[in-house]
CSV table of C-alpha atoms in Angstrom, one decimal:
chain,number,residue,atom,x,y,z
A,625,MET,CA,-49.5,33.1,16.3
A,626,PRO,CA,-48.5,31.5,13.1
A,627,ALA,CA,-51.1,31.0,10.4
A,628,ALA,CA,-52.5,27.6,9.7
A,629,PRO,CA,-50.9,26.0,6.6
A,630,ALA,CA,-53.1,26.4,3.6
A,631,THR,CA,-54.9,23.3,2.3
A,632,PRO,CA,-53.1,22.1,-0.9
A,633,ARG,CA,-55.1,22.8,-4.0
A,634,PRO,CA,-55.3,20.2,-6.7
A,635,PRO,CA,-53.7,21.0,-10.1
A,636,ILE,CA,-55.9,23.0,-12.4
A,637,SER,CA,-56.0,20.0,-14.7
A,638,ALA,CA,-57.3,17.7,-12.0
A,639,ARG,CA,-60.9,16.3,-12.1
A,640,THR,CA,-62.9,14.0,-10.0
A,641,ILE,CA,-64.0,10.6,-11.4
A,642,PRO,CA,-65.7,7.4,-10.2
A,643,LEU,CA,-63.4,4.4,-10.0
A,644,PHE,CA,-63.9,0.7,-10.8
A,645,PRO,CA,-61.2,-1.4,-9.2
A,646,LEU,CA,-60.7,-4.6,-11.2
A,647,ALA,CA,-58.4,-7.6,-11.1
A,648,SER,CA,-57.0,-6.6,-14.5
A,649,THR,CA,-55.3,-3.7,-16.2
A,650,LEU,CA,-57.1,-1.7,-18.9
A,651,PHE,CA,-54.9,-0.1,-21.6
A,652,PRO,CA,-56.0,2.7,-24.0
A,653,GLU,CA,-58.1,1.4,-26.8
A,654,GLY,CA,-58.5,-2.0,-25.1
A,655,ARG,CA,-61.8,-3.8,-24.9
A,656,LEU,CA,-63.5,-4.2,-21.5
A,657,PRO,CA,-66.6,-6.3,-21.2
A,658,LEU,CA,-68.3,-6.0,-17.8
A,659,GLN,CA,-71.2,-7.7,-16.1
A,660,ILE,CA,-72.6,-5.3,-13.4
A,661,PHE,CA,-74.8,-6.4,-10.5
A,662,GLU,CA,-73.5,-4.5,-7.4
A,663,VAL,CA,-75.7,-1.5,-6.6
A,664,ARG,CA,-72.7,0.9,-6.3
A,665,TYR,CA,-71.7,0.1,-9.9
A,666,LEU,CA,-75.2,-0.1,-11.3
A,667,ASP,CA,-75.7,3.5,-10.1
A,668,MET,CA,-72.3,4.6,-11.4
A,669,ILE,CA,-72.9,3.1,-14.8
A,670,GLY,CA,-76.4,4.6,-15.0
A,671,LYS,CA,-75.0,8.1,-14.3
A,672,CYS,CA,-72.2,7.7,-16.8
A,673,ILE,CA,-74.7,6.7,-19.5
A,674,ALA,CA,-77.0,9.6,-18.6
A,675,GLU,CA,-74.2,12.1,-18.6
A,676,GLY,CA,-72.2,10.6,-21.5
A,677,SER,CA,-69.2,10.4,-19.2
A,678,GLY,CA,-66.6,7.7,-18.4
A,679,PHE,CA,-65.2,6.1,-15.3
A,680,GLY,CA,-61.7,5.1,-14.2
A,681,VAL,CA,-60.4,1.5,-14.2
A,682,VAL,CA,-57.6,0.7,-11.7
A,683,ALA,CA,-56.0,-2.7,-11.0
A,684,LEU,CA,-56.5,-4.1,-7.5
A,685,THR,CA,-53.5,-5.0,-5.4
A,686,ALA,CA,-55.6,-6.1,-2.4
A,687,GLY,CA,-59.3,-7.0,-1.9
A,688,SER,CA,-61.7,-8.3,-4.6
A,689,GLU,CA,-63.9,-6.9,-7.3
A,690,VAL,CA,-67.0,-7.8,-5.3
A,691,ARG,CA,-67.4,-6.0,-2.0
A,692,ARG,CA,-67.2,-8.2,1.1
A,693,PRO,CA,-67.8,-7.3,4.7
A,694,GLY,CA,-64.6,-6.4,6.6
A,695,GLN,CA,-62.5,-6.5,3.4
A,696,SER,CA,-60.7,-3.4,2.2
A,697,GLU,CA,-59.7,-2.6,-1.4
A,698,ARG,CA,-56.3,-1.3,-2.4
A,699,PHE,CA,-55.4,-0.4,-6.0
A,700,VAL,CA,-52.6,1.1,-8.1
A,701,GLY,CA,-52.1,4.8,-8.7
A,702,VAL,CA,-52.3,4.8,-12.5
A,703,GLY,CA,-55.4,3.8,-14.4
A,704,THR,CA,-57.3,4.2,-17.6
A,705,MET,CA,-60.6,5.9,-18.4
A,706,ALA,CA,-63.3,3.6,-19.8
A,707,ARG,CA,-65.8,4.8,-22.3
A,708,ILE,CA,-69.1,3.0,-22.5
A,709,LYS,CA,-69.9,1.8,-26.1
A,710,GLU,CA,-72.8,-0.5,-25.6
A,711,TRP,CA,-75.0,-1.7,-22.7
A,712,SER,CA,-78.0,-3.9,-22.1
A,713,THR,CA,-80.1,-5.0,-19.1
A,714,PRO,CA,-80.9,-8.7,-19.6
A,715,SER,CA,-82.7,-8.9,-16.2
A,716,PRO,CA,-83.5,-6.6,-13.3
A,717,GLY,CA,-80.4,-5.8,-11.3
A,718,LEU,CA,-78.0,-7.0,-14.0
A,719,MET,CA,-76.3,-4.9,-16.7
A,720,ARG,CA,-73.9,-5.9,-19.4
A,721,VAL,CA,-71.6,-3.2,-20.6
A,722,ALA,CA,-69.0,-3.0,-23.4
A,723,CYS,CA,-66.3,-0.4,-22.8
A,724,LEU,CA,-63.2,0.8,-24.6
A,725,GLY,CA,-60.0,2.2,-22.9
A,726,ASP,CA,-59.4,5.9,-23.3
A,727,GLU,CA,-57.0,8.3,-21.5
A,728,ARG,CA,-54.6,7.3,-18.8
A,729,PHE,CA,-54.7,9.1,-15.5
A,730,ARG,CA,-52.7,9.4,-12.3
A,731,ILE,CA,-54.6,9.4,-9.0
A,732,LEU,CA,-53.9,12.4,-6.7
A,733,GLN,CA,-56.3,11.5,-4.0
A,734,ALA,CA,-58.9,8.7,-3.6
A,735,GLU,CA,-61.9,8.5,-1.2
A,736,GLN,CA,-64.5,5.7,-0.7
A,737,GLN,CA,-68.1,6.9,-0.4
A,738,LYS,CA,-70.6,5.6,2.2
A,739,HIS,CA,-72.2,3.2,-0.3
A,740,GLY,CA,-68.8,1.7,-1.2
A,741,LEU,CA,-68.0,3.5,-4.5
A,742,TRP,CA,-64.5,4.9,-4.8
A,743,THR,CA,-64.0,8.4,-6.3
A,744,ALA,CA,-60.7,10.1,-7.0
A,745,GLN,CA,-59.1,13.3,-8.0
A,746,VAL,CA,-57.0,12.5,-11.0
A,747,GLU,CA,-54.6,14.1,-13.4
A,748,MET,CA,-54.8,13.0,-17.0
A,749,MET,CA,-51.6,11.8,-18.6
A,750,GLU,CA,-50.5,12.5,-22.1
A,751,ALA,CA,-51.5,10.2,-24.9
A,752,ASP,CA,-48.8,8.2,-26.7
A,753,ARG,CA,-47.3,9.9,-29.6
A,754,ALA,CA,-47.4,7.9,-32.8
A,755,VAL,CA,-44.0,6.2,-33.4
A,756,THR,CA,-43.4,3.8,-36.2
A,757,ILE,CA,-42.1,0.4,-35.0
A,758,PRO,CA,-38.3,0.1,-35.6
A,759,GLU,CA,-37.0,-2.9,-37.5
A,760,GLU,CA,-35.5,-4.6,-34.4
A,761,LEU,CA,-39.0,-4.7,-32.8
A,762,GLY,CA,-40.9,-5.7,-35.9
A,763,ASN,CA,-41.3,-9.3,-34.8
A,764,THR,CA,-43.6,-8.1,-32.0
A,765,ALA,CA,-46.0,-6.6,-34.6
A,766,GLN,CA,-45.7,-9.6,-36.9
A,767,ALA,CA,-46.6,-12.0,-34.1
A,768,LEU,CA,-49.6,-9.8,-33.2
A,769,ASP,CA,-50.7,-9.7,-36.8
A,770,ASN,CA,-50.5,-13.5,-37.1
A,771,LEU,CA,-52.6,-13.8,-33.9
A,772,LEU,CA,-55.2,-11.3,-35.1
A,773,GLN,CA,-55.5,-12.9,-38.5
A,774,SER,CA,-56.1,-16.3,-36.9
A,775,VAL,CA,-58.9,-14.8,-34.8
A,776,LEU,CA,-60.5,-12.9,-37.8
A,777,ARG,CA,-60.6,-16.1,-39.8
A,778,GLN,CA,-63.0,-17.5,-37.3
A,779,GLY,CA,-65.7,-15.1,-38.6
A,780,LEU,CA,-66.6,-13.7,-35.2
A,781,PRO,CA,-68.8,-10.6,-35.0
A,782,GLU,CA,-66.7,-7.5,-34.7
A,783,SER,CA,-67.8,-7.0,-31.1
A,784,GLU,CA,-66.4,-10.4,-30.1
A,785,VAL,CA,-63.0,-9.9,-31.5
A,786,PRO,CA,-60.8,-9.3,-28.5
A,787,ILE,CA,-58.8,-6.5,-30.2
A,788,ALA,CA,-60.8,-3.5,-31.4
A,789,ALA,CA,-60.3,-1.9,-34.8
A,790,PRO,CA,-58.6,0.2,-36.2
A,791,TYR,CA,-55.5,-2.1,-36.2
A,792,ARG,CA,-52.4,0.0,-36.0
A,793,LEU,CA,-49.8,-2.7,-36.4
A,794,ASP,CA,-47.1,-0.1,-37.3
A,795,ASP,CA,-47.5,1.9,-34.1
A,796,CYS,CA,-45.2,1.2,-31.1
A,797,GLY,CA,-47.7,2.2,-28.4
A,798,TRP,CA,-50.7,0.4,-29.9
A,799,VAL,CA,-48.8,-2.9,-30.4
A,800,ALA,CA,-47.3,-2.7,-27.0
A,801,ASN,CA,-50.7,-2.1,-25.3
A,802,ARG,CA,-52.4,-5.0,-27.1
A,803,TRP,CA,-49.7,-7.4,-26.0
A,804,ALA,CA,-49.6,-6.1,-22.5
A,805,GLU,CA,-53.3,-6.8,-22.2
A,806,MET,CA,-53.0,-10.4,-23.3
A,807,MET,CA,-49.7,-11.6,-21.8
A,808,PRO,CA,-49.9,-13.6,-18.5
A,809,ILE,CA,-47.6,-11.3,-16.6
A,810,THR,CA,-47.8,-9.8,-13.1
A,811,VAL,CA,-50.0,-6.8,-12.2
A,812,GLU,CA,-46.8,-5.0,-11.3
A,813,LEU,CA,-45.3,-5.4,-14.7
A,814,LYS,CA,-48.6,-4.5,-16.5
A,815,GLN,CA,-48.7,-1.3,-14.4
A,816,SER,CA,-45.2,-0.4,-15.1
A,817,LEU,CA,-45.9,-0.7,-18.8
A,818,LEU,CA,-49.1,1.4,-18.5
A,819,ALA,CA,-47.3,4.1,-16.6
A,820,LEU,CA,-44.5,4.4,-19.2
A,821,ASP,CA,-44.7,7.6,-21.4
A,822,ASN,CA,-42.2,6.3,-23.9
A,823,PRO,CA,-44.0,3.9,-26.3
A,824,VAL,CA,-40.7,2.6,-27.8
A,825,LEU,CA,-39.4,1.6,-24.4
A,826,ARG,CA,-42.8,0.0,-23.6
A,827,LEU,CA,-42.6,-2.1,-26.7
A,828,GLU,CA,-39.0,-3.1,-25.9
A,829,LEU,CA,-40.1,-4.4,-22.5
A,830,VAL,CA,-43.0,-6.2,-24.1
A,831,GLN,CA,-40.6,-7.9,-26.6
A,832,ASP,CA,-38.5,-9.0,-23.6
A,833,ALA,CA,-41.5,-10.5,-21.9
A,834,LEU,CA,-42.7,-12.2,-25.1
A,835,ASP,CA,-39.2,-13.7,-25.5
A,836,GLU,CA,-39.4,-15.1,-22.0
A,837,LEU,CA,-42.8,-16.6,-22.7
A,838,GLY,CA,-41.6,-18.2,-25.9
A,839,TRP,CA,-44.2,-16.4,-27.9
A,840,LEU,CA,-41.8,-15.0,-30.5
A,841,LYS,CA,-40.2,-17.0,-33.3
């Protein structure tokens, strides 16, 4: 009698994390303000704060951020870890959280728990290598610098500036990620940018998208 096939083992580098499916894409070093009121996420954030851990943000492709009866959630296979920087509880059952994007990850297997929270076995992806922006892509950095300076002149508190310091306007990956967060493009395009391991190619695609939007001079 043939032996039963062995259950596939996850890669040694795999780990299990809680997921927060959202109608947006989080990029490394991107700001993420959240207002939490669902029990599944209040519990999740409370545990993350107590343990000093993060959670995974993935973009929804079906369903909504707030759980509804009879509605299923589907989401992309590549996401970004979120680190909790600040939190407050302005009223019972409500929590405000300020997060910052961290490592990217690829989902190996996802499962929804009884109370609705998604967890997943994930494999962490490599961080972008630092690459100086080539001359032919310099207009993307200049346009971002112009936008950032106009925001900073408003005198907003640092926590309310949509782009978090430090500002690395000479780095391909950083500039590409900041534009990818802000551009009104499809979830599919945002995800393809997030999944790219080549920061120069990511910035080239961002430049094409900015040209189409008429955001570059």
